[in-house]
Short mmCIF file of C-alpha atoms and ligand atoms in Angstrom, two decimals:
data_model
loop_
_atom_site.label_atom_id
_atom_site.label_comp_id
_atom_site.label_asym_id
_atom_site.label_seq_id
_atom_site.Cartn_x
_atom_site.Cartn_y
_atom_site.Cartn_z
CA MET B 255 50.07 10.43 151.16
CA LYS B 256 51.38 14.16 149.94
CA TYR B 257 52.34 15.30 146.64
CA LEU B 258 55.29 17.36 145.55
CA SER B 259 56.24 18.91 141.94
CA THR B 260 59.18 17.59 139.88
CA ARG B 261 60.74 21.03 139.53
CA GLY B 262 61.53 21.86 143.09
CA ASP B 263 58.56 23.22 144.54
CA ALA B 264 58.24 21.25 147.92
CA THR B 265 55.05 22.31 148.95
CA GLU B 266 53.16 19.39 149.75
CA ARG B 267 49.61 18.93 148.55
CA GLY B 268 46.79 16.32 149.35
CA PHE B 269 45.38 14.10 146.50
CA SER B 270 42.17 15.79 146.29
CA GLU B 271 44.14 19.45 146.02
CA ILE B 272 45.71 18.05 142.75
CA LEU B 273 42.96 15.90 141.61
CA LEU B 274 41.62 18.72 139.53
CA GLU B 275 44.97 20.43 138.47
CA GLY B 276 47.10 19.91 135.52
CA LEU B 277 50.78 21.21 135.80
CA ALA B 278 52.20 22.35 139.54
CA PRO B 279 52.47 26.02 139.88
CA ASP B 280 56.30 25.73 138.89
CA GLY B 281 55.45 24.15 135.64
CA GLY B 282 56.27 20.63 137.00
CA LEU B 283 54.42 17.68 137.37
CA TYR B 284 52.85 16.26 140.65
CA LEU B 285 54.19 12.95 141.98
CA PRO B 286 53.99 11.43 145.47
CA THR B 287 56.63 12.35 147.88
CA HIS B 288 57.38 8.69 148.13
CA TYR B 289 56.23 5.35 146.78
CA PRO B 290 54.43 3.00 148.90
CA LYS B 291 56.51 -0.43 149.00
CA VAL B 292 54.28 -3.39 148.55
CA ASP B 293 55.91 -6.43 150.57
CA GLU B 294 55.31 -10.53 149.88
CA ALA B 295 52.20 -10.79 152.18
CA THR B 296 50.45 -7.89 150.44
CA LEU B 297 51.17 -8.99 146.93
CA ALA B 298 49.82 -12.61 148.24
CA ARG B 299 46.73 -10.80 149.61
CA TRP B 300 46.05 -9.01 146.50
CA ARG B 301 46.56 -11.95 143.89
CA VAL B 302 43.15 -13.19 144.38
CA LEU B 303 41.16 -9.90 144.28
CA PRO B 304 38.62 -8.63 141.96
CA TYR B 305 39.77 -5.91 139.85
CA ALA B 306 37.86 -3.22 141.60
CA GLU B 307 38.92 -4.55 144.83
CA LEU B 308 42.61 -4.31 143.68
CA ALA B 309 42.02 -0.78 142.52
CA TYR B 310 40.52 0.26 145.80
CA GLU B 311 43.43 -1.31 147.41
CA ILE B 312 46.29 0.32 145.45
CA LEU B 313 44.77 3.68 145.37
CA SER B 314 44.62 3.78 148.95
CA LEU B 315 48.07 3.63 149.50
CA PHE B 316 48.14 6.99 147.18
CA ILE B 317 44.72 8.76 148.50
CA ASP B 318 44.26 9.62 152.02
CA ASP B 319 41.81 12.51 151.87
CA ILE B 320 38.74 10.49 150.53
CA PRO B 321 37.13 8.18 153.05
CA GLY B 322 38.09 4.78 152.32
CA GLU B 323 34.22 3.62 152.14
CA ASP B 324 33.59 6.21 149.22
CA LEU B 325 36.87 5.21 147.47
CA ARG B 326 35.56 1.73 147.42
CA THR B 327 32.15 2.74 146.03
CA LEU B 328 34.04 4.82 143.22
CA THR B 329 36.30 1.89 142.29
CA HIS B 330 33.54 -0.57 141.96
CA LYS B 331 31.02 1.77 140.21
CA THR B 332 33.85 2.37 137.62
CA TYR B 333 35.24 -1.07 136.87
CA THR B 334 32.12 -3.38 136.13
CA GLU B 335 31.69 -6.34 133.61
CA ALA B 336 29.13 -4.06 132.03
CA ALA B 337 31.62 -1.05 131.36
CA PHE B 338 34.60 -3.22 130.35
CA GLY B 339 33.26 -6.41 128.89
CA SER B 340 34.72 -9.37 131.04
CA LYS B 341 34.88 -10.07 134.99
CA ALA B 342 38.59 -9.96 134.49
CA ILE B 343 38.40 -6.43 133.07
CA VAL B 344 41.73 -6.83 131.75
CA PRO B 345 41.89 -10.49 130.48
CA LEU B 346 45.06 -11.91 129.14
CA LYS B 347 45.07 -13.47 125.60
CA PRO B 348 47.63 -15.91 125.10
CA LEU B 349 49.59 -15.91 121.80
CA GLU B 350 52.64 -18.08 122.50
CA PRO B 351 54.48 -19.74 125.55
CA GLY B 352 55.81 -16.73 127.52
CA LEU B 353 53.73 -14.25 125.26
CA TYR B 354 50.36 -12.44 125.95
CA LEU B 355 48.43 -9.53 125.21
CA GLU B 356 46.87 -7.79 128.11
CA ALA B 357 43.59 -6.55 126.76
CA LEU B 358 43.05 -3.06 128.04
CA SER B 359 40.73 -1.76 125.33
CA ASN B 360 37.19 -3.30 125.99
CA GLY B 361 35.85 0.17 127.69
CA PRO B 362 33.44 2.31 126.03
CA THR B 363 35.77 3.76 123.49
CA LEU B 364 37.90 0.73 122.47
CA ALA B 365 41.07 2.41 123.89
CA PHE B 366 43.11 1.60 127.02
CA LYS B 367 42.22 5.49 128.01
CA ASP B 368 38.96 4.41 129.16
CA MET B 369 40.83 2.35 132.23
CA ALA B 370 41.95 5.60 133.78
CA MET B 371 39.27 7.96 132.68
CA GLN B 372 36.17 6.20 133.66
CA LEU B 373 37.39 6.35 137.08
CA LEU B 374 38.39 9.91 136.52
CA GLY B 375 34.92 10.96 135.70
CA ASN B 376 33.47 9.24 138.66
CA LEU B 377 36.36 10.89 141.05
CA PHE B 378 35.54 14.16 139.41
CA GLU B 379 32.02 14.07 140.17
CA TYR B 380 32.53 13.00 143.46
CA GLU B 381 35.29 15.66 144.48
CA LEU B 382 33.23 18.59 142.63
CA LYS B 383 29.93 17.73 144.43
CA ARG B 384 31.71 17.27 147.91
CA ARG B 385 33.20 20.91 147.24
CA GLY B 386 30.01 22.43 145.78
CA GLU B 387 31.97 23.53 142.40
CA THR B 388 32.01 23.22 139.03
CA LEU B 389 34.83 22.55 136.35
CA ASN B 390 35.54 23.26 132.47
CA ILE B 391 38.04 20.69 131.43
CA LEU B 392 40.42 21.71 128.70
CA GLY B 393 42.29 18.93 127.11
CA ALA B 394 44.09 18.12 123.82
CA THR B 395 44.11 14.67 121.98
CA SER B 396 45.20 13.13 118.93
CA GLY B 397 42.41 10.42 119.30
CA ASP B 398 42.11 8.27 122.03
CA THR B 399 42.33 10.60 125.08
CA GLY B 400 39.73 12.92 123.78
CA SER B 401 37.14 10.31 123.14
CA ALA B 402 37.87 8.42 126.29
CA ALA B 403 37.60 11.80 128.43
CA GLU B 404 34.12 12.83 126.87
CA TYR B 405 32.55 9.18 127.28
CA ALA B 406 33.88 9.46 130.91
CA MET B 407 32.39 12.99 131.59
CA ARG B 408 29.29 13.13 129.47
CA GLY B 409 26.19 14.07 131.33
CA LYS B 410 28.36 14.42 134.58
CA GLN B 411 27.14 17.37 136.67
CA GLY B 412 29.21 20.30 137.12
CA VAL B 413 31.53 19.37 134.37
CA ARG B 414 32.11 20.81 130.94
CA VAL B 415 34.77 19.27 128.52
CA PHE B 416 36.56 21.58 125.81
CA MET B 417 38.55 19.09 123.77
CA LEU B 418 41.10 20.24 121.23
CA SER B 419 42.19 17.77 118.36
CA PRO B 420 44.25 18.38 115.47
CA HIS B 421 41.97 18.98 112.38
CA GLY B 422 41.66 15.90 110.00
CA ARG B 423 44.35 13.99 111.45
CA MET B 424 42.20 11.51 113.47
CA SER B 425 40.84 8.29 112.00
CA PRO B 426 37.28 8.68 110.76
CA PHE B 427 36.18 6.05 113.22
CA GLN B 428 37.84 8.38 116.14
CA GLN B 429 36.04 11.51 114.72
CA ALA B 430 32.78 9.75 114.58
CA GLN B 431 33.10 8.64 118.19
CA MET B 432 33.92 12.22 119.45
CA PHE B 433 32.04 14.44 117.21
CA SER B 434 28.79 12.44 117.37
CA LEU B 435 28.28 13.22 121.13
CA GLN B 436 25.28 15.33 121.35
CA ASP B 437 25.77 16.09 124.94
CA ALA B 438 25.31 19.78 125.81
CA ASN B 439 28.43 19.69 128.31
CA ILE B 440 30.80 18.20 125.43
CA HIS B 441 32.45 20.89 123.06
CA ASN B 442 35.17 19.67 120.40
CA LEU B 443 37.53 21.96 118.97
CA ALA B 444 39.11 20.83 115.73
CA VAL B 445 42.47 22.84 115.58
CA GLN B 446 44.17 23.53 112.38
CA GLY B 447 47.46 21.89 113.27
CA VAL B 448 48.90 18.84 114.80
CA PHE B 449 48.54 17.52 118.24
CA ASP B 450 51.53 19.33 119.94
CA ASP B 451 49.90 22.64 118.66
CA CYS B 452 46.79 21.32 120.60
CA GLN B 453 48.80 20.50 123.60
CA ASP B 454 50.95 23.76 123.62
CA ILE B 455 47.58 25.86 123.54
CA VAL B 456 46.15 23.62 126.70
CA LYS B 457 49.89 24.20 128.37
CA ALA B 458 49.51 28.23 127.63
CA VAL B 459 46.00 28.52 128.84
CA SER B 460 46.79 26.48 131.78
CA ASN B 461 49.97 28.82 132.56
CA ASP B 462 47.58 31.84 132.46
CA LEU B 463 46.72 31.43 135.91
CA ALA B 464 43.96 34.41 135.97
CA PHE B 465 42.40 32.94 133.04
CA LYS B 466 42.59 29.61 134.67
CA ARG B 467 41.21 30.81 138.04
CA GLN B 468 38.12 32.72 136.38
CA TYR B 469 36.90 30.06 134.04
CA ARG B 470 37.81 27.06 136.51
CA ILE B 471 39.99 25.28 133.95
CA GLY B 472 40.96 21.78 134.82
CA THR B 473 42.48 18.90 132.73
CA VAL B 474 42.34 15.21 132.08
CA ASN B 475 45.46 15.11 130.06
CA SER B 476 47.82 12.38 130.67
CA ILE B 477 49.71 14.72 133.01
CA ASN B 478 46.99 14.31 135.52
CA TRP B 479 48.24 12.08 138.47
CA ALA B 480 44.87 10.38 139.10
CA ARG B 481 45.11 9.16 135.56
CA LEU B 482 48.39 7.80 135.81
CA LEU B 483 47.74 6.24 139.38
CA ALA B 484 44.45 4.24 137.75
CA GLN B 485 46.93 3.05 135.24
CA VAL B 486 48.93 1.44 137.89
CA VAL B 487 46.29 -1.23 138.57
CA TYR B 488 46.50 -3.07 135.53
CA TYR B 489 50.28 -3.75 135.64
CA PHE B 490 49.24 -5.66 138.91
CA ALA B 491 46.21 -7.38 137.11
CA GLY B 492 48.18 -8.49 134.68
CA TYR B 493 51.10 -9.61 136.58
CA PHE B 494 48.75 -11.78 138.74
CA GLN B 495 47.30 -13.39 135.75
CA ALA B 496 50.50 -14.31 134.08
CA THR B 497 52.08 -15.76 137.05
CA GLN B 498 51.94 -18.51 139.67
CA ASN B 499 53.78 -16.85 142.82
CA ASN B 500 55.37 -13.34 143.58
CA ASP B 501 58.85 -14.44 143.11
CA GLU B 502 58.36 -14.57 139.34
CA GLN B 503 59.09 -11.59 137.36
CA VAL B 504 57.56 -10.67 133.76
CA ASN B 505 58.40 -7.80 131.19
CA PHE B 506 55.61 -5.52 130.20
CA ALA B 507 56.00 -3.95 126.39
CA VAL B 508 54.33 -0.54 126.10
CA PRO B 509 53.13 1.12 122.92
CA SER B 510 54.45 4.54 124.21
CA GLY B 511 53.63 8.58 122.98
CA ASN B 512 53.10 10.71 126.06
CA PHE B 513 54.62 8.28 128.56
CA GLY B 514 51.70 8.19 130.64
CA ASN B 515 51.11 4.46 130.24
CA ILE B 516 54.43 2.99 130.88
CA CYS B 517 55.32 5.59 133.72
CA ALA B 518 52.59 3.78 135.31
CA GLY B 519 54.48 0.69 135.01
CA HIS B 520 57.30 2.41 136.22
CA VAL B 521 55.45 3.37 139.27
CA ALA B 522 54.31 -0.11 139.88
CA ARG B 523 57.78 -1.28 139.59
CA MET B 524 58.98 1.31 142.13
CA MET B 525 56.40 0.01 144.36
CA GLY B 526 57.67 -3.43 144.30
CA LEU B 527 55.96 -5.08 141.63
CA PRO B 528 58.56 -7.77 140.19
CA ILE B 529 58.97 -6.25 136.49
CA ALA B 530 62.22 -7.28 135.10
CA GLN B 531 61.88 -4.92 131.90
CA LEU B 532 59.76 -2.18 130.92
CA ILE B 533 59.96 -2.13 126.97
CA LEU B 534 59.25 1.01 125.52
CA ALA B 535 57.67 1.06 122.16
CA THR B 536 57.52 3.99 119.70
CA ASN B 537 56.70 4.33 116.25
CA GLU B 538 58.67 6.58 113.48
CA ASN B 539 58.37 9.24 116.14
CA ASP B 540 61.06 7.89 118.15
CA VAL B 541 62.19 10.72 120.40
CA LEU B 542 61.88 8.14 123.47
CA ASP B 543 63.47 5.34 121.80
CA GLU B 544 66.52 7.90 121.10
CA PHE B 545 66.51 8.87 124.68
CA PHE B 546 66.38 5.52 126.26
CA ARG B 547 69.45 4.27 123.76
CA SER B 548 71.54 7.67 124.03
CA GLY B 549 70.68 9.41 127.09
CA SER B 550 69.86 12.67 124.88
CA TYR B 551 66.19 14.16 124.72
CA ARG B 552 65.58 16.12 121.50
CA VAL B 553 61.83 17.22 121.00
CA ARG B 554 60.77 17.51 117.60
CA LYS B 555 59.14 20.22 115.63
CA SER B 556 55.61 20.06 114.58
CA HIS B 557 57.09 19.76 110.92
CA GLU B 558 59.29 16.94 112.09
CA THR B 559 56.38 14.88 113.65
CA HIS B 560 55.37 12.28 111.33
CA GLU B 561 51.88 11.21 110.59
CA THR B 562 51.78 7.38 110.92
CA SER B 563 49.32 4.69 111.08
CA SER B 564 49.52 4.48 114.83
CA PRO B 565 48.37 7.87 115.28
CA SER B 566 47.97 8.09 119.14
CA MET B 567 51.73 7.55 119.39
CA ASP B 568 52.65 10.71 117.19
CA ILE B 569 53.97 12.81 119.42
CA SER B 570 57.31 14.86 119.39
CA LYS B 571 57.78 15.77 123.20
CA ALA B 572 56.44 13.11 125.81
CA SER B 573 54.40 15.02 128.32
CA ASN B 574 54.69 12.50 131.42
CA PHE B 575 58.45 11.94 130.81
CA GLU B 576 59.69 14.68 133.26
CA ARG B 577 58.39 12.52 135.98
CA PHE B 578 60.78 9.57 134.96
CA VAL B 579 63.57 11.97 134.69
CA PHE B 580 62.85 13.34 138.08
CA ASP B 581 63.17 9.63 139.58
CA LEU B 582 66.26 8.91 137.38
CA LEU B 583 67.88 11.87 139.06
CA GLY B 584 67.32 10.71 142.30
CA ARG B 585 64.21 13.09 142.65
CA ASP B 586 66.52 16.33 142.29
CA GLY B 587 64.08 18.98 141.55
CA GLU B 588 66.46 21.89 140.75
CA ARG B 589 68.29 19.55 138.07
CA THR B 590 65.24 18.51 136.68
CA ARG B 591 63.88 21.99 136.40
CA HIS B 592 67.23 22.92 134.91
CA LEU B 593 66.74 20.35 132.20
CA PHE B 594 63.36 20.92 131.19
CA LYS B 595 62.73 24.62 131.86
CA ASP B 596 66.22 25.80 130.62
CA GLU B 597 67.28 23.11 128.36
CA VAL B 598 64.09 21.65 126.65
CA GLU B 599 62.09 24.88 126.75
CA LEU B 600 64.68 26.96 125.24
CA GLN B 601 66.97 24.73 123.31
CA GLY B 602 64.50 22.04 122.59
CA ARG B 603 66.87 19.19 124.16
CA PHE B 604 69.10 17.84 126.82
CA SER B 605 71.62 15.33 127.05
CA LEU B 606 72.31 13.49 130.49
CA MET B 607 75.64 13.42 132.03
CA PRO B 608 76.94 9.88 131.68
CA THR B 609 76.59 9.07 135.02
CA GLU B 610 72.84 9.86 135.07
CA ALA B 611 72.50 7.88 131.72
CA ALA B 612 74.15 4.77 133.21
CA ARG B 613 71.29 4.90 135.78
CA ILE B 614 68.81 3.98 133.18
CA ALA B 615 69.09 0.24 133.00
CA SER B 616 68.59 0.07 136.85
CA PHE B 617 65.11 1.16 136.23
CA GLY B 618 64.48 -1.49 134.04
CA PHE B 619 64.05 0.45 130.77
CA VAL B 620 64.80 -1.02 127.36
CA SER B 621 63.26 0.54 123.84
CA GLY B 622 62.83 0.13 120.31
CA ARG B 623 60.90 1.71 117.30
CA SER B 624 58.56 0.40 114.77
CA THR B 625 57.53 1.37 111.37
CA HIS B 626 54.45 1.00 109.19
CA ALA B 627 56.07 -1.93 107.32
CA ASP B 628 56.73 -3.30 110.83
CA ARG B 629 53.18 -2.93 111.87
CA VAL B 630 51.73 -4.36 108.80
CA ALA B 631 53.97 -7.32 108.80
CA THR B 632 53.20 -7.63 112.74
CA ILE B 633 49.42 -7.42 112.29
CA ARG B 634 49.62 -10.17 109.21
CA ASP B 635 52.04 -12.36 111.19
CA THR B 636 49.99 -12.27 114.21
CA PHE B 637 46.60 -13.10 112.49
CA GLU B 638 48.09 -16.02 110.27
CA ARG B 639 49.81 -17.65 113.29
CA PHE B 640 47.24 -17.18 116.27
CA GLY B 641 43.84 -15.87 114.54
CA VAL B 642 44.25 -12.74 116.58
CA THR B 643 43.77 -9.27 114.99
CA ILE B 644 45.58 -6.32 116.66
CA ASP B 645 45.56 -2.76 116.30
CA PRO B 646 48.63 -0.90 115.02
CA HIS B 647 49.80 0.54 118.07
CA THR B 648 49.43 -2.82 119.96
CA ALA B 649 51.76 -4.13 116.86
CA ASP B 650 54.31 -1.56 117.61
CA GLY B 651 54.53 -3.07 121.23
CA LEU B 652 54.66 -6.72 120.08
CA LYS B 653 57.24 -5.89 117.43
CA VAL B 654 59.47 -4.35 119.72
CA ALA B 655 58.71 -6.94 122.48
CA ARG B 656 60.09 -9.79 120.41
CA GLU B 657 63.34 -7.69 120.22
CA HIS B 658 64.01 -7.86 124.10
CA PRO B 659 63.39 -11.57 125.17
CA LEU B 660 64.91 -12.67 128.72
CA PRO B 661 65.12 -16.35 129.16
CA GLY B 662 62.37 -17.85 131.25
CA ILE B 663 60.48 -14.70 131.91
CA THR B 664 57.02 -14.07 130.27
CA THR B 665 56.25 -10.75 128.36
CA LEU B 666 52.87 -8.93 128.53
CA VAL B 667 52.03 -6.87 125.58
CA LEU B 668 49.66 -4.04 126.65
CA GLU B 669 46.67 -3.85 123.86
CA THR B 670 46.02 -0.19 123.86
CA ALA B 671 43.31 -0.30 121.18
CA LEU B 672 40.98 -2.57 119.16
CA PRO B 673 41.65 -2.90 115.46
CA ILE B 674 38.31 -1.40 114.41
CA LYS B 675 39.56 1.99 115.12
CA PHE B 676 41.97 1.43 112.74
CA ALA B 677 40.30 -0.09 109.85
CA ASP B 678 42.63 1.18 106.76
CA THR B 679 45.74 -0.50 108.42
CA ILE B 680 43.93 -3.61 109.22
CA ARG B 681 42.47 -3.84 105.38
CA GLU B 682 46.46 -3.03 104.33
CA ALA B 683 47.56 -5.88 106.31
CA LEU B 684 44.76 -8.43 106.02
CA GLY B 685 42.56 -7.75 102.99
CA HIS B 686 39.39 -7.71 105.12
CA GLU B 687 37.76 -5.38 107.53
CA PRO B 688 38.28 -5.65 111.21
CA GLU B 689 35.45 -6.92 113.29
CA ARG B 690 33.07 -4.33 114.60
CA PRO B 691 31.28 -4.21 117.84
CA ALA B 692 27.45 -4.44 116.91
CA ALA B 693 26.69 -1.32 118.96
CA LEU B 694 29.05 0.65 116.83
CA ALA B 695 27.57 -0.05 113.41
CA GLY B 696 27.09 3.03 111.08
CA ILE B 697 28.58 5.48 113.70
CA GLU B 698 30.51 7.23 110.80
CA ALA B 699 27.05 8.42 109.34
CA LEU B 700 25.81 10.13 112.40
CA PRO B 701 25.57 13.71 112.65
CA LYS B 702 28.79 15.52 113.92
CA ARG B 703 28.99 18.41 116.58
CA PHE B 704 32.45 20.49 116.17
CA THR B 705 33.92 23.65 115.69
CA VAL B 706 36.92 24.43 113.44
CA VAL B 707 39.73 26.88 115.09
CA PRO B 708 43.01 28.20 114.09
CA PRO B 709 46.05 27.32 116.56
CA SER B 710 45.51 30.29 118.38
CA VAL B 711 45.56 30.58 122.22
CA ASP B 712 43.48 33.59 122.20
CA ARG B 713 40.78 31.76 119.76
CA VAL B 714 40.48 29.16 122.04
CA LYS B 715 40.10 31.37 125.24
CA GLY B 716 37.45 33.26 123.40
CA TYR B 717 35.39 30.06 122.82
CA ILE B 718 35.55 28.79 126.19
CA GLY B 719 34.55 32.59 127.34
CA GLU B 720 31.61 32.25 124.92
CA HIS B 721 30.57 29.09 126.27
CA CYS B 722 30.77 29.04 130.10
C1 LIG D 1086 47.50 7.15 124.26
C2 LIG D 1086 47.82 5.89 123.44
C3 LIG D 1086 49.09 5.53 123.40
C4 LIG D 1086 50.26 6.09 124.13
O1 LIG D 1086 50.27 6.02 125.39
P1 LIG D 1086 50.96 7.02 126.30
O2 LIG D 1086 50.36 6.94 127.55
O3 LIG D 1086 50.61 8.35 125.85
O4 LIG D 1086 52.14 6.92 126.39
C5 LIG D 1086 49.32 3.98 122.75
N1 LIG D 1086 48.19 3.53 122.00
C6 LIG D 1086 47.07 3.95 122.02
C7 LIG D 1086 45.85 3.23 121.05
C8 LIG D 1086 46.55 5.11 122.58
O5 LIG D 1086 45.55 5.72 122.77
#
């Protein structure tokens, strides 16, 4: 399998070449040259596999430059009961007939980012060792990505992490999770700005090819293809648990921000997984809902980005979205480059032509938005009716899922975090504290290790230079 860029650079690269990269040299995102099609017999064979083995099967369709035995070792080392809390790795929790939560948040940082990042840590260590190289990972986070990356990379040989987060905007629990890490290879930079400022700095540094080369800068942000690929696996795993045979369809409802999670669902669907609807849920930051309803994509400015109670979805510009648009446009790299480089980068928006927008439905996407009041009501209702406590992001997903029922089709709502990470909202909704895993008692009181920086590309480059 080879990879190309969404912006028309047709140079074909192998998986190992793009594994450690962020954007393609032309500013686009990497995608496989085609989606391997999974037939009925393959689905039947996969249905009974344990998660680590299913992950190996799916990954091996997209990775042909790591020996199969090594890849299998990596997936089995990653997806263990010890790390993810159950044999199923992503167990389903039934709510009512035809409606499940798929639990993706039982990894080390209690959010679904661990599903991909734990694998990425092992892939990076493997590939760097194979090449005899080192890497400095630069990332931006509004919370969950950063902690998942740090817990995946801490103590790994040959890897340093420089993680930018919006100063004072993460929950106390998220800050404690990240900033309490004392590993020497982990650097927390608290940027005086919002998440998009952090993301812009990462993009600017990554676009400075000389700096990138000199300091061996890599990324683990959601634009990383390997992360997206790892996420494809749990769509299959969820499907197999929710169905009896392979002619049944399901819906997935996905609390969305940077469009990474649901883009993996799109890939699974393109491979032939019987997904009826991909239900995209946003919070008040509804750029994506607006697009799927209107065919117009209008990124928001920093000051237009709402600070909400589902903060990991507080984005104004969805970094993976270009991948879907490329597929929607029949993989026309010229047109994609025009929309994102000439229109989004210069004018902050584009509108699809009506003939282009009309194709959206055939990709299974529908969408909706949810507000703080919706989250609180959904958390309360779910607790009262089912005795299940959900976090605010999952609540956004569940709220929007209920707006898109299809007769006879089961819906899986992806649970993207555990409620303990967002205690304020749980207290507001339920009047009591969310349950806290014993291992995390008192984490907020631990000493914190972080450096505050202004939203300046040069200051971040300076910090990296001093610490390499
Ligand atoms: C990252 C995150 C999301 C959004 O996922 P995307 O891949 O950015 O769309 C939703 N919920 C939680 C808890 C997250 O951490």
